[in-house]
Coordinates of C-alpha atoms in Angstrom, one line a residue:
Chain V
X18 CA -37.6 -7.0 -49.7
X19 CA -37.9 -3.8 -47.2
X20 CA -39.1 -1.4 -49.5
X21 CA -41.0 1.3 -46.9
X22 CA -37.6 3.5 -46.2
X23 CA -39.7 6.4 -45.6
X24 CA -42.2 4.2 -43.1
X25 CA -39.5 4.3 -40.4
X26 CA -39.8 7.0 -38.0
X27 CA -37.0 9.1 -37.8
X28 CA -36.7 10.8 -34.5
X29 CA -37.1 14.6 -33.9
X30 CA -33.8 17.0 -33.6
X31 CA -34.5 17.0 -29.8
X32 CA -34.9 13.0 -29.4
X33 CA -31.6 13.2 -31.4
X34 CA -29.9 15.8 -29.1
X35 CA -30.8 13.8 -25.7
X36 CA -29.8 10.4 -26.9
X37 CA -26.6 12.2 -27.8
X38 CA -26.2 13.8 -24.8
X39 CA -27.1 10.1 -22.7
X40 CA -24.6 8.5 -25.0
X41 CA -22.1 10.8 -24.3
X42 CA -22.5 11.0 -20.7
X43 CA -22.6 7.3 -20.4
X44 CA -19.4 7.1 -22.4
X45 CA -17.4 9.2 -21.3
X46 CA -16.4 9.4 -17.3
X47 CA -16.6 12.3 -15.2
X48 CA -14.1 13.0 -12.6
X49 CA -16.0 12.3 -9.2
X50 CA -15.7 15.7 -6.6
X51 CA -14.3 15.2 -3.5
X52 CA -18.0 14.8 -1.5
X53 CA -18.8 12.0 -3.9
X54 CA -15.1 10.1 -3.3
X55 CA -15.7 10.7 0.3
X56 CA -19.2 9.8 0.4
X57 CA -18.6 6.6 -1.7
X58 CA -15.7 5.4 0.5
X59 CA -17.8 6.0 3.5
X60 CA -20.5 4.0 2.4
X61 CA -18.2 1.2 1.5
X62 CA -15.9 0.8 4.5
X63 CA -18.1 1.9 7.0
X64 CA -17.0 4.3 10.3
X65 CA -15.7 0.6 11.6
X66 CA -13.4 0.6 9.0
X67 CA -12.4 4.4 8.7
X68 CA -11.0 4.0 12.5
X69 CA -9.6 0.6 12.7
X70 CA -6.8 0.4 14.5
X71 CA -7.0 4.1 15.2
X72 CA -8.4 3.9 18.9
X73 CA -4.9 3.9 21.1
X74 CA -3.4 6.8 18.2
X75 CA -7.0 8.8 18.8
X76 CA -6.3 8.2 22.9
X77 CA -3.0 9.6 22.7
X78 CA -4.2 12.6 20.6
X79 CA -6.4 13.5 23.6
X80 CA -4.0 12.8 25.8
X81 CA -1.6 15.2 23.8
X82 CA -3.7 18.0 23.5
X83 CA -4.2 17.4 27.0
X84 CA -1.1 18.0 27.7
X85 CA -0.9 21.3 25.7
X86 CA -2.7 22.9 28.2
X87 CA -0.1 23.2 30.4
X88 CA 2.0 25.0 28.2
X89 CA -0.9 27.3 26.8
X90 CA -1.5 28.0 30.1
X91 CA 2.3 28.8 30.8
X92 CA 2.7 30.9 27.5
X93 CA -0.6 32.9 27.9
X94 CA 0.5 34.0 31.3
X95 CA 3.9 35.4 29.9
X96 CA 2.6 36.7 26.3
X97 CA -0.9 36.7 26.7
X98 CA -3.9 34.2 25.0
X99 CA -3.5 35.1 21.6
X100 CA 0.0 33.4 20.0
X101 CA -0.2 30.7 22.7
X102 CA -3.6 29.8 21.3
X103 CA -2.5 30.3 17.8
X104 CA 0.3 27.6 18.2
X105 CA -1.5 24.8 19.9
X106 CA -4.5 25.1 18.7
X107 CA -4.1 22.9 16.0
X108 CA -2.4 20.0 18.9
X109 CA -5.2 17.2 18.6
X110 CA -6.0 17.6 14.6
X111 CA -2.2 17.3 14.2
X112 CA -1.5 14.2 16.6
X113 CA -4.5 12.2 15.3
X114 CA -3.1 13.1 11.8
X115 CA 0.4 12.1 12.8
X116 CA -0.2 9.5 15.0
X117 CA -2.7 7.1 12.5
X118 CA -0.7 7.6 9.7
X119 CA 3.0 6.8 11.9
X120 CA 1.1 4.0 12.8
X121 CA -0.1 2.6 9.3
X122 CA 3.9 3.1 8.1
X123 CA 5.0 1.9 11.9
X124 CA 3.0 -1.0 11.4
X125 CA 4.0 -2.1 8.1
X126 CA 0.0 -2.2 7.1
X127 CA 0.8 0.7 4.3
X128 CA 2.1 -1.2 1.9
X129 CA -0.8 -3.8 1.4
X130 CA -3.1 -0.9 2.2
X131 CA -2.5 1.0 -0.5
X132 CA -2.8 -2.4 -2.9
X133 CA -6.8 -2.4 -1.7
X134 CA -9.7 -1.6 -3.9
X135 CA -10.8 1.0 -1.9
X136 CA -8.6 4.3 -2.2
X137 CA -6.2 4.2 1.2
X138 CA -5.8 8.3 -0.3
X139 CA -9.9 8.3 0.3
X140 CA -9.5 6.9 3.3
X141 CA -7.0 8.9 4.8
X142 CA -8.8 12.1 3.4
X143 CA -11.5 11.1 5.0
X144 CA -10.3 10.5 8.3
X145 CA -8.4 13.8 7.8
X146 CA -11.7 15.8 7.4
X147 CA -13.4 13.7 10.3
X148 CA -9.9 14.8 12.6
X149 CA -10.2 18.8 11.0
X150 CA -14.2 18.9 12.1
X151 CA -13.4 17.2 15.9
X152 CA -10.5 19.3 16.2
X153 CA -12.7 22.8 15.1
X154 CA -15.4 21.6 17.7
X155 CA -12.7 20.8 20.3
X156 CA -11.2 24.0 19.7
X157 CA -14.2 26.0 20.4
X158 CA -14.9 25.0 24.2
X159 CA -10.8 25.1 24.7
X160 CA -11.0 28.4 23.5
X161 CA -14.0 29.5 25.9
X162 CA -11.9 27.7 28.9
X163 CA -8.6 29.4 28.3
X164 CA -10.5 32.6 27.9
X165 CA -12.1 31.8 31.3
X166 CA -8.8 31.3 32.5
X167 CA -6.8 33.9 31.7
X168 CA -9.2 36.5 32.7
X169 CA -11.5 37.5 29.7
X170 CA -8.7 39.8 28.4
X171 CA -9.3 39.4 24.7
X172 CA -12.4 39.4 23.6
X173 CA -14.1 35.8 23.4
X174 CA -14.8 36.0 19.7
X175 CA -10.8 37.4 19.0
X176 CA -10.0 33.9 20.9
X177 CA -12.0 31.8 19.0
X178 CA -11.7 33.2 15.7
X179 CA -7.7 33.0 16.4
X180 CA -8.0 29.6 17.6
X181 CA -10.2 28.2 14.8
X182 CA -7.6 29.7 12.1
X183 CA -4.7 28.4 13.6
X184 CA -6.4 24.9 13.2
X185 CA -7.5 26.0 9.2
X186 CA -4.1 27.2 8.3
X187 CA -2.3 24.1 10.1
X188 CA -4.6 21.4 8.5
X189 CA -3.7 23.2 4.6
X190 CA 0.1 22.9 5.8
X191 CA -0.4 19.8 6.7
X192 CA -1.9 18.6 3.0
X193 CA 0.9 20.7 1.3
X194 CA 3.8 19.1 3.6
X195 CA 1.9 15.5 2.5
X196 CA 3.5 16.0 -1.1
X197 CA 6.8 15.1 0.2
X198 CA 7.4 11.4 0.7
X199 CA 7.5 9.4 3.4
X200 CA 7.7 10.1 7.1
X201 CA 9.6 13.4 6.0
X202 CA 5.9 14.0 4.7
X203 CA 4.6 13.5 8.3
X204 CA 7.1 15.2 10.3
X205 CA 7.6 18.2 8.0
X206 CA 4.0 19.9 9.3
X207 CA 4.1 19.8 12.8
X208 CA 8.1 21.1 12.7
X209 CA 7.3 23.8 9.8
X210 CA 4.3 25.1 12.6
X211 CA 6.5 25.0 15.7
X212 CA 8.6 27.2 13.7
X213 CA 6.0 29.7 12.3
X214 CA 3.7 29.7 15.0
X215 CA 6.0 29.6 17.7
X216 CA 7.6 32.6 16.4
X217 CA 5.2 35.2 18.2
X218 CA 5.9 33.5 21.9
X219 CA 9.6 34.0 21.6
X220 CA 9.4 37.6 19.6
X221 CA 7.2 39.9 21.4
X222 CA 7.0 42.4 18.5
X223 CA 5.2 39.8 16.2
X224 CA 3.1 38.7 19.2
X225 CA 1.9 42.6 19.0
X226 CA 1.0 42.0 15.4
X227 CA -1.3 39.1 16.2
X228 CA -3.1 41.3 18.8
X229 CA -3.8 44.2 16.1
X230 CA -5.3 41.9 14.3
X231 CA -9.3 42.3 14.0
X232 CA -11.3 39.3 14.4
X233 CA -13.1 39.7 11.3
X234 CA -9.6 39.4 9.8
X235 CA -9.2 36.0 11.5
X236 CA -12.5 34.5 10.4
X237 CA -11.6 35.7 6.8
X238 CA -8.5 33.6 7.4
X239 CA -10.4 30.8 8.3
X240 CA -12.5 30.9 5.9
X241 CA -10.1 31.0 3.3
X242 CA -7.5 28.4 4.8
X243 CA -10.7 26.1 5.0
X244 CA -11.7 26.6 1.2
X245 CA -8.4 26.0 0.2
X246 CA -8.3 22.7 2.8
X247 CA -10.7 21.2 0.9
X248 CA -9.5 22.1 -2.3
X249 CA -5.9 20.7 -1.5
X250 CA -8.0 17.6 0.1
X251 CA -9.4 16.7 -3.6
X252 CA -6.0 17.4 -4.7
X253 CA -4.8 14.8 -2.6
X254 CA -7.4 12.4 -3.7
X255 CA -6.9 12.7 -7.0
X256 CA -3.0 13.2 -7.1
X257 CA -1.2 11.0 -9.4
X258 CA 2.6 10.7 -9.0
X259 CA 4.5 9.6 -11.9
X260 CA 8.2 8.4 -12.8
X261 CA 10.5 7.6 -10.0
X262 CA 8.0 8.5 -7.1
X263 CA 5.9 5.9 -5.5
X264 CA 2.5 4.7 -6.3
X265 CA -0.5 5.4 -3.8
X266 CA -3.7 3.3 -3.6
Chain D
X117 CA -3.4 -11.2 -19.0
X118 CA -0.5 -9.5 -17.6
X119 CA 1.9 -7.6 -19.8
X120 CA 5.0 -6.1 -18.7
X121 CA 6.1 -4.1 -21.7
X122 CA 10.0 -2.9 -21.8
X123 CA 9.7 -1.8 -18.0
X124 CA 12.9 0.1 -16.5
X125 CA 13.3 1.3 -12.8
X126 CA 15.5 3.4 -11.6
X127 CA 16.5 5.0 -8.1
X128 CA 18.4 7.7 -8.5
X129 CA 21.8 6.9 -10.8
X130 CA 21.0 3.4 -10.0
X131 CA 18.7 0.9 -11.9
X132 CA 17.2 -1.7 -10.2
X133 CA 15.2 -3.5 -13.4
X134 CA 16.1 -2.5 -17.1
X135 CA 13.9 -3.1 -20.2
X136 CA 11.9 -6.1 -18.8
X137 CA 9.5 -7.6 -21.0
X138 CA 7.4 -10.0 -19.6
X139 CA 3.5 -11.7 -20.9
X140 CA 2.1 -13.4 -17.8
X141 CA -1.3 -15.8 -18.2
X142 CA -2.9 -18.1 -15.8
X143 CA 0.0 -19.9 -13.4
X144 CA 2.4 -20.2 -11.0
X145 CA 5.6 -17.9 -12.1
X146 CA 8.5 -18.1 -9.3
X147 CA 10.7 -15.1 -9.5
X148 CA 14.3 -16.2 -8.5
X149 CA 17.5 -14.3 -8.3
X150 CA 19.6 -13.3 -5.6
X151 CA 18.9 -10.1 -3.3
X152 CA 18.9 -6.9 -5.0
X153 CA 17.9 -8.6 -8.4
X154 CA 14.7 -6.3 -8.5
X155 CA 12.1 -8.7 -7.9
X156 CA 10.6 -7.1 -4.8
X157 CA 10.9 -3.9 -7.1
X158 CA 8.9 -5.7 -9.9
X159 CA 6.3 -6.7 -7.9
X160 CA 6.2 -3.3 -6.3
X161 CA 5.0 -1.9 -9.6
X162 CA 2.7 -5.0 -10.8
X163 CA 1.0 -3.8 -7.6
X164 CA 0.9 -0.5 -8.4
X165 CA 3.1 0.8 -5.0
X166 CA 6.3 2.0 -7.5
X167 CA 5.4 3.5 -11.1
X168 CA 8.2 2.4 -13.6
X169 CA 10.6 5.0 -15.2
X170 CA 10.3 3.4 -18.1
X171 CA 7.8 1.5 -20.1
X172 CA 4.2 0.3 -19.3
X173 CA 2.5 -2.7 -17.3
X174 CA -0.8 -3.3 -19.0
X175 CA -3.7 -5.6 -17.5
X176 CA -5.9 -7.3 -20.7
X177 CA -4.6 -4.5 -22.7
X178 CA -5.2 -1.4 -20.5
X179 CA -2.3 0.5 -18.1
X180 CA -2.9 -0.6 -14.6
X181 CA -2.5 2.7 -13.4
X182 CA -4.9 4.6 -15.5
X183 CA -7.1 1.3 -14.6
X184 CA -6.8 2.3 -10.6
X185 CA -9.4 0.8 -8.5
X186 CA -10.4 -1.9 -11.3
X187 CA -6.8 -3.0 -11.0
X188 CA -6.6 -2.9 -7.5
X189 CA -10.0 -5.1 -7.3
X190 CA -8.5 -7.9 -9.2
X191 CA -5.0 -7.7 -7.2
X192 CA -4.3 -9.6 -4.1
X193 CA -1.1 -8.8 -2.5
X194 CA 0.7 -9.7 -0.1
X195 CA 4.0 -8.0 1.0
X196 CA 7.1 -9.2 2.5
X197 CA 6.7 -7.8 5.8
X198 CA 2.7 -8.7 6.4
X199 CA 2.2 -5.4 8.5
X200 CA -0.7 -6.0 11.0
X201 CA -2.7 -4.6 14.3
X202 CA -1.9 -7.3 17.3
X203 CA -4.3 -6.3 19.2
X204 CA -7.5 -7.4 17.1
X205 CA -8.3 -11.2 16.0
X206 CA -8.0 -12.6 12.3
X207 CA -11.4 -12.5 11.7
X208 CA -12.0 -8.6 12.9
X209 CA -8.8 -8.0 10.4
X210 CA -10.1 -9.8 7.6
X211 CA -13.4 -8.2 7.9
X212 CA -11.5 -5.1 8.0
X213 CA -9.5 -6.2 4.6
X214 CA -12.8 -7.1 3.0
X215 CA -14.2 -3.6 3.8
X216 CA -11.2 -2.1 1.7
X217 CA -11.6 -4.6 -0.7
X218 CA -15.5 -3.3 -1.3
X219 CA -16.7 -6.7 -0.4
X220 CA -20.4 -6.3 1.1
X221 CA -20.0 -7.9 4.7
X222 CA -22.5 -11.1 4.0
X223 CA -20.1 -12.0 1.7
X224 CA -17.3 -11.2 3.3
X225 CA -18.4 -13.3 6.5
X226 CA -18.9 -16.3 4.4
X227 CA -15.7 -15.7 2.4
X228 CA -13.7 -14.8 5.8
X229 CA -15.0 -18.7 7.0
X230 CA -13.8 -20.1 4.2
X231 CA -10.4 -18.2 4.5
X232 CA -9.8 -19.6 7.7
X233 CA -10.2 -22.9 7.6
X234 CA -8.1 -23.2 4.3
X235 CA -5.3 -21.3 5.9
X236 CA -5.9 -23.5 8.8
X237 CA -6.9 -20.9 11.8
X238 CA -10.4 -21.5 11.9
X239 CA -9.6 -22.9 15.7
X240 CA -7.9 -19.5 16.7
X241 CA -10.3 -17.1 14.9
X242 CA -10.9 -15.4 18.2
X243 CA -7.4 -15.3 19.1
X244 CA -5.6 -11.8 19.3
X245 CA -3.0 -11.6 16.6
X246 CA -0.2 -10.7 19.4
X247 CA -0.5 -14.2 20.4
X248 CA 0.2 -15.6 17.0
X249 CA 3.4 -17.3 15.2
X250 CA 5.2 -15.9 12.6
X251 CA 4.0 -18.8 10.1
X252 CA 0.3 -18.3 11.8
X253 CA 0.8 -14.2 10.7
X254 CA 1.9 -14.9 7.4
X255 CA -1.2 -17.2 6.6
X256 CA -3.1 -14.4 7.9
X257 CA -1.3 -12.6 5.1
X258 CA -2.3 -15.3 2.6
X259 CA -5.8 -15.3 3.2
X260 CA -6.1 -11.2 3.2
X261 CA -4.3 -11.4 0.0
X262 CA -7.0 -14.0 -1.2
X263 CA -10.0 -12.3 0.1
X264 CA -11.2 -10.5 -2.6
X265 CA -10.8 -13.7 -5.0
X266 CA -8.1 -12.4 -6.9
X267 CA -7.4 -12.6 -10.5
X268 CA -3.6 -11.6 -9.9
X269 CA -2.2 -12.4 -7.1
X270 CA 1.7 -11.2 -5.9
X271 CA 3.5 -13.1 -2.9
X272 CA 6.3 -11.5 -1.9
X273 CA 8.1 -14.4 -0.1
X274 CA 5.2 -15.8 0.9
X275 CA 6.8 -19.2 2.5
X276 CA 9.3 -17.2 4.6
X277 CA 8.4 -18.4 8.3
X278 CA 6.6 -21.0 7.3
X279 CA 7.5 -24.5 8.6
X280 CA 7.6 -27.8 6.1
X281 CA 4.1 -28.8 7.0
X282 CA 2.5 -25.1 6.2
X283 CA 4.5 -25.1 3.0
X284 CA 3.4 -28.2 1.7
X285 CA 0.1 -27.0 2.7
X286 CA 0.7 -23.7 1.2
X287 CA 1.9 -25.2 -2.2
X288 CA -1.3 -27.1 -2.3
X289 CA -3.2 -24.0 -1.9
X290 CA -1.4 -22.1 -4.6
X291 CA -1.6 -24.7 -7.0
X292 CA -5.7 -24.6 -6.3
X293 CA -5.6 -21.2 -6.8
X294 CA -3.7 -21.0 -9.9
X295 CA -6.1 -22.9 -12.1
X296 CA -7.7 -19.7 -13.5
X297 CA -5.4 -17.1 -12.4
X298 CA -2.0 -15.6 -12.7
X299 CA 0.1 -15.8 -9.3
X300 CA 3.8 -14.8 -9.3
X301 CA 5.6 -15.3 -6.5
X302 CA 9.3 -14.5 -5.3
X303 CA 11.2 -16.8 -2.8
X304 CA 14.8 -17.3 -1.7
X305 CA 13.7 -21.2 -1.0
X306 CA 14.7 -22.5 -4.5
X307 CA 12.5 -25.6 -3.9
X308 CA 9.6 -24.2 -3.5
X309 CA 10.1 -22.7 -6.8
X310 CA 10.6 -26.4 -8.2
X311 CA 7.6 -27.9 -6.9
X312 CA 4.9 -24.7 -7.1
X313 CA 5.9 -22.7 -10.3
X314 CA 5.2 -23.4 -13.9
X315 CA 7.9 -20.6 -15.1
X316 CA 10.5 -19.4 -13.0
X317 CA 11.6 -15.7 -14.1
X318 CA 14.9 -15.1 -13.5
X319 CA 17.3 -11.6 -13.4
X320 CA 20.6 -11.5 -13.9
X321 CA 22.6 -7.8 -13.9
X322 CA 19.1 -6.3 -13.6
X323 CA 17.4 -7.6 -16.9
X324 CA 15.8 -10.6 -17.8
X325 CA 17.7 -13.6 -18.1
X326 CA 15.3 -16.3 -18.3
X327 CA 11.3 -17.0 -18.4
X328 CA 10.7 -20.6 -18.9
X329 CA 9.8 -23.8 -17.6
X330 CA 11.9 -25.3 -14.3
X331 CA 12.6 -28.1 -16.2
X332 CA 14.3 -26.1 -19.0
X333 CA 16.2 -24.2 -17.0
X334 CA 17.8 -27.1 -15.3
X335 CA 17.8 -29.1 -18.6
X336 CA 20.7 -26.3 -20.0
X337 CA 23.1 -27.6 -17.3
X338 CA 22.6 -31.4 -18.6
X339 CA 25.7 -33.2 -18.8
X340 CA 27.4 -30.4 -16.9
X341 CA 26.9 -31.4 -13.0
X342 CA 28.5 -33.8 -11.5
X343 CA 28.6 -35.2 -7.5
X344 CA 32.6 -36.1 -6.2
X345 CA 33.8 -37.1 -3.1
X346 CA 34.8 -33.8 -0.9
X347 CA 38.6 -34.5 -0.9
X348 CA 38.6 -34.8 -4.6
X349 CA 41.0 -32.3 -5.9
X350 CA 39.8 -29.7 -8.5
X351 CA 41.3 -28.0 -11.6
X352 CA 40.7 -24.8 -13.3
X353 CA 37.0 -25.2 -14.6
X354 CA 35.6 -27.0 -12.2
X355 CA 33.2 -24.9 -10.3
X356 CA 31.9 -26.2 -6.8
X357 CA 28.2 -25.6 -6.8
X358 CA 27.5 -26.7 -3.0
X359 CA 28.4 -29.3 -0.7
X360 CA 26.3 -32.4 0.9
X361 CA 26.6 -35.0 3.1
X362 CA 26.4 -38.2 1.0
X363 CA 26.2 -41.6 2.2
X364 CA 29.5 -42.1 2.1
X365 CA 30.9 -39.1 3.2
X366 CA 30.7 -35.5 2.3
X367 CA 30.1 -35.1 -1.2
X368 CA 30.4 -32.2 -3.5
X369 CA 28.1 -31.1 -6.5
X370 CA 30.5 -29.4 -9.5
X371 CA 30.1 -28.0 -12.7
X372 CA 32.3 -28.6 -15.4
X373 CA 32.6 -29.4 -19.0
X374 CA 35.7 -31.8 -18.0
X375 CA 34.8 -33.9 -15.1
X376 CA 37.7 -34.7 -12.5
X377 CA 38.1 -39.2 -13.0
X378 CA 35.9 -41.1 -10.5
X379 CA 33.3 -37.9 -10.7
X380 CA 29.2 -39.0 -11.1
X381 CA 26.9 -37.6 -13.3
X382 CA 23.8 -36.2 -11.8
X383 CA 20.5 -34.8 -12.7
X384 CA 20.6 -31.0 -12.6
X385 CA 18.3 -29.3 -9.9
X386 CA 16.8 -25.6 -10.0
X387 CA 19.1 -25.2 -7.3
X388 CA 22.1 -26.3 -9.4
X389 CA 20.9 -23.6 -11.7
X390 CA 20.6 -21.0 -9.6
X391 CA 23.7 -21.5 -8.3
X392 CA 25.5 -21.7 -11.4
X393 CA 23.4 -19.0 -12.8
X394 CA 24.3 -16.9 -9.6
X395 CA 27.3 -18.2 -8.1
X396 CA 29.6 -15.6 -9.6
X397 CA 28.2 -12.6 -8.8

């Protein structure tokens, strides 16, 4: 019979504490952050997969924004660079957005999609992101063009900070309009922007407002809108719907 | 093991499934009822696209939602309208499938293979999907709902556009696949339901009317269907369940307790079932 109780080495207080702490960390699941959903979806479905079936809804984005042009060009000429840049700045993040997602619900693929292993919310967060940072770097050289264009009058940093917000703030009402179901969901952004955004072209007095405002102000804005763009975006990861409202993968 | 534990759905003011209860193992189970009986809402939630208002659906014990990707890693599914991109070929969608799925793409090129030559496209791999058949798209949908070797595995009328040499071909495949797995299926063709399923679940008024073998669902309407001549007249009672071309004329299947003189005594089908089961509402 085992008589040597005392023979067995009982671990220190600190040996204790860190097989606790393993224990407890192996046991009980931390919620993943949004870089580590994002990163872990990338990894797993590959930039193949995060854009199949995106290339003719990516062509028509390009072509959209495009097409903006024209009116910017218009609109600057009557109110000046800043609200016409404001409004269609966000064009190509918001047509990509629109246009893969119409197509996924278009195509009937959303159903099944959302049935896979891998997160379609991930996914389309992902994507989402990938659109935001394209659309920020497109925005920049559009900026510089239009500024070229219509004469230098503004300073180039006042058009780029103004631009670069008006993507920010659409790409947070985008995730927030995303809440609602269905294609209401998807329609509900760009029409809630035409009306907000579109307000300075048609009222002069609010188009004066936008000019007052500093630069600096603008860059705060985009700062902000973008912190809270990411926040919203692990929001939408993570979002769980209950009772009568549809599931998502 | 799949439980569906006292699960009610409702849209609005109006319910589409109330208090189902429901214990699903390995096997076929045909879900059969008439449209708007809630089985496209059933499978809906079993794969996770519609929570239920009510109650819980629980895989080996645990909520399938609180389960999430786990869930979704041992769920094939495959809808009623198999949505798809026409302008790629199966292959380059099933590889795209199996990246969703998580499958690492060795695997995933063997398993695609193997796919295709059990849904029977392994000739037209390369073809685009634009170019394809309704029954050729829906065994596309088959083998994306099989890719990721599926524990559970929901068809949502899966033989709709098939012709009778892909069904039987289908049916072969599902009964392969259900050795060590649960598949529940829905279908308007009553005898595919006969021939594939082990249970056929049936709704009636939106709650559960019957989960049991084919056989003992017909085996209740024993004694009770009979086949007369077309032009035989019929009293109060005597409830006409269809109508067929014998070989002696048109002939018509009835269900009564009193059978009209001259009337023969036939073996009840599923589809005599269903359509007594359904025929009044």
């Amino acid at each position: 019979m085992f008589d040597d109780w005392n023979q067995i080495p009982i671990p220190s207080q600190e040996e204790k504490d860190r097989q606790i702490a393993l224990i407890l960390d192996q046991g009980i699941p931390t919620e993943e952050t949004l870089w580590q959903t994002l990163e872990e979806t990338l990894r797993t479905i590959g930039w193949q997969g995060l854009f199949f079936g995106a290339a003719d809804c990516i062509f028509l984005s390009v072509l959209v924004a495009l097409l903006c042009l024209v009116p910017v060009w218009g609109a600057s000429r009557q109110t000046g660079i800043g609200p016409a840049a404001f409004l269609f700045s966000p064009a190509l993040y918001g047509a990509l957005s629109f246009f893969t997602s119409w197509k996924e619900f278009q195509s009937g693929t959303l159903e099944w999609l959302r049935t896979c292993r891998v997160s379609h919310r991930a996914v389309t967060a992902l994507r989402m992101l990938v659109f935001g940072g394209a659309a920020v770097t497109v925005s920049v050289p559009g900026s510089v063009l239009l500024w070229e264009l219509t004469g230098r009058e503004q300073s180039l940093l006042w058009t780029i900070a103004i631009s670069v917000s008006g993507v920010c703030l659409y790409g947070v009402l985008s995730l927030y309009c995303l809440r609602l179901e269905g294609t209401a969901g998807l329609a509900a952004a760009p029409a809630a922007w035409a009306l907000l955004a579109g307000l300075p072209l048609v009222w002069e007095k609010a188009a004066q407002v936008i000019y007052h405002i500093p630069a600096a102000v603008f860059c705060l804005i985009t700062a902000g809108a973008a912190g809270l763009y990411l926040m919203e975006l692990g929001r939408y990861c993570r979002r769980r719907i209950g009772g009568k409202h549809h599931a998502f993968g | 093991m799949l439980s569906v534990e006292h699960v009610t759905k409702r849209y609005g003011d109006f319910t589409a499934l109330e208090d189902i209860t429901l214990t699903l193992t390995p096997g076929v189970y045909g879900l059969l009822g008439p449209n708007g009986a809630g089985k496209t809402t059933l499978m809906k939630m079993i794969a996770t696209l519609l929570f239920p208002t009510k109650g819980q659906i629980l895989w080996n014990g645990e909520d399938i939602f609180s389960l999430g990707a786990d869930y979704r890693g041992i769920l094939g599914y495959l809808p009623q309208q198999f949505g798809y991109y026409p302008g790629y070929t199966p292959r380059q969608f099933l590889r795209y499938a199996a990246a969703l799925q998580g499958i690492p793409e060795r695997e995933g090129e063997k398993r695609i293979r193997q796919l295709l030559t059990l849904v029977g496209l392994e000739d037209k791999q390369d073809w685009k999907l634009k170019k394809f058949s309704g029954g050729m798209i829906q065994r596309v949908g088959i083998a994306c709902a099989i890719l990721n070797d599926p524990k559970l595995l929901v068809l949502d009328e899966p033989t709709a556009g098939l012709d009778p040499r892909e069904r039987v071909r289908f049916r072969n495949l599902l009964h392969s696949l259900a050795q060590d797995r649960i598949v529940l299926l829905s279908t308007h063709i009553v005898s595919d339901v006969q021939t594939i399923a082990d249970q056929v679940i049936m709704f009636r008024n939106h709650r559960l009317f019957c989960c049991d073998t084919p056989g003992s669902i017909c085996a209740r309407f024993n004694g009770r269907v009979f086949q007369v001549p077309a032009d035989t007249p019929l009293t109060a009672g005597q409830r006409i369940l269809s109508e067929a071309q014998g070989e002696e004329g048109a002939v018509l299947r009835i269900l009564t307790e009193n059978p009209p003189a001259g009337a023969v005594a036939v073996q009840p089908g599923l589809e005599d079932a269903f359509l007594a089961i359904y025929g009044e509402e």
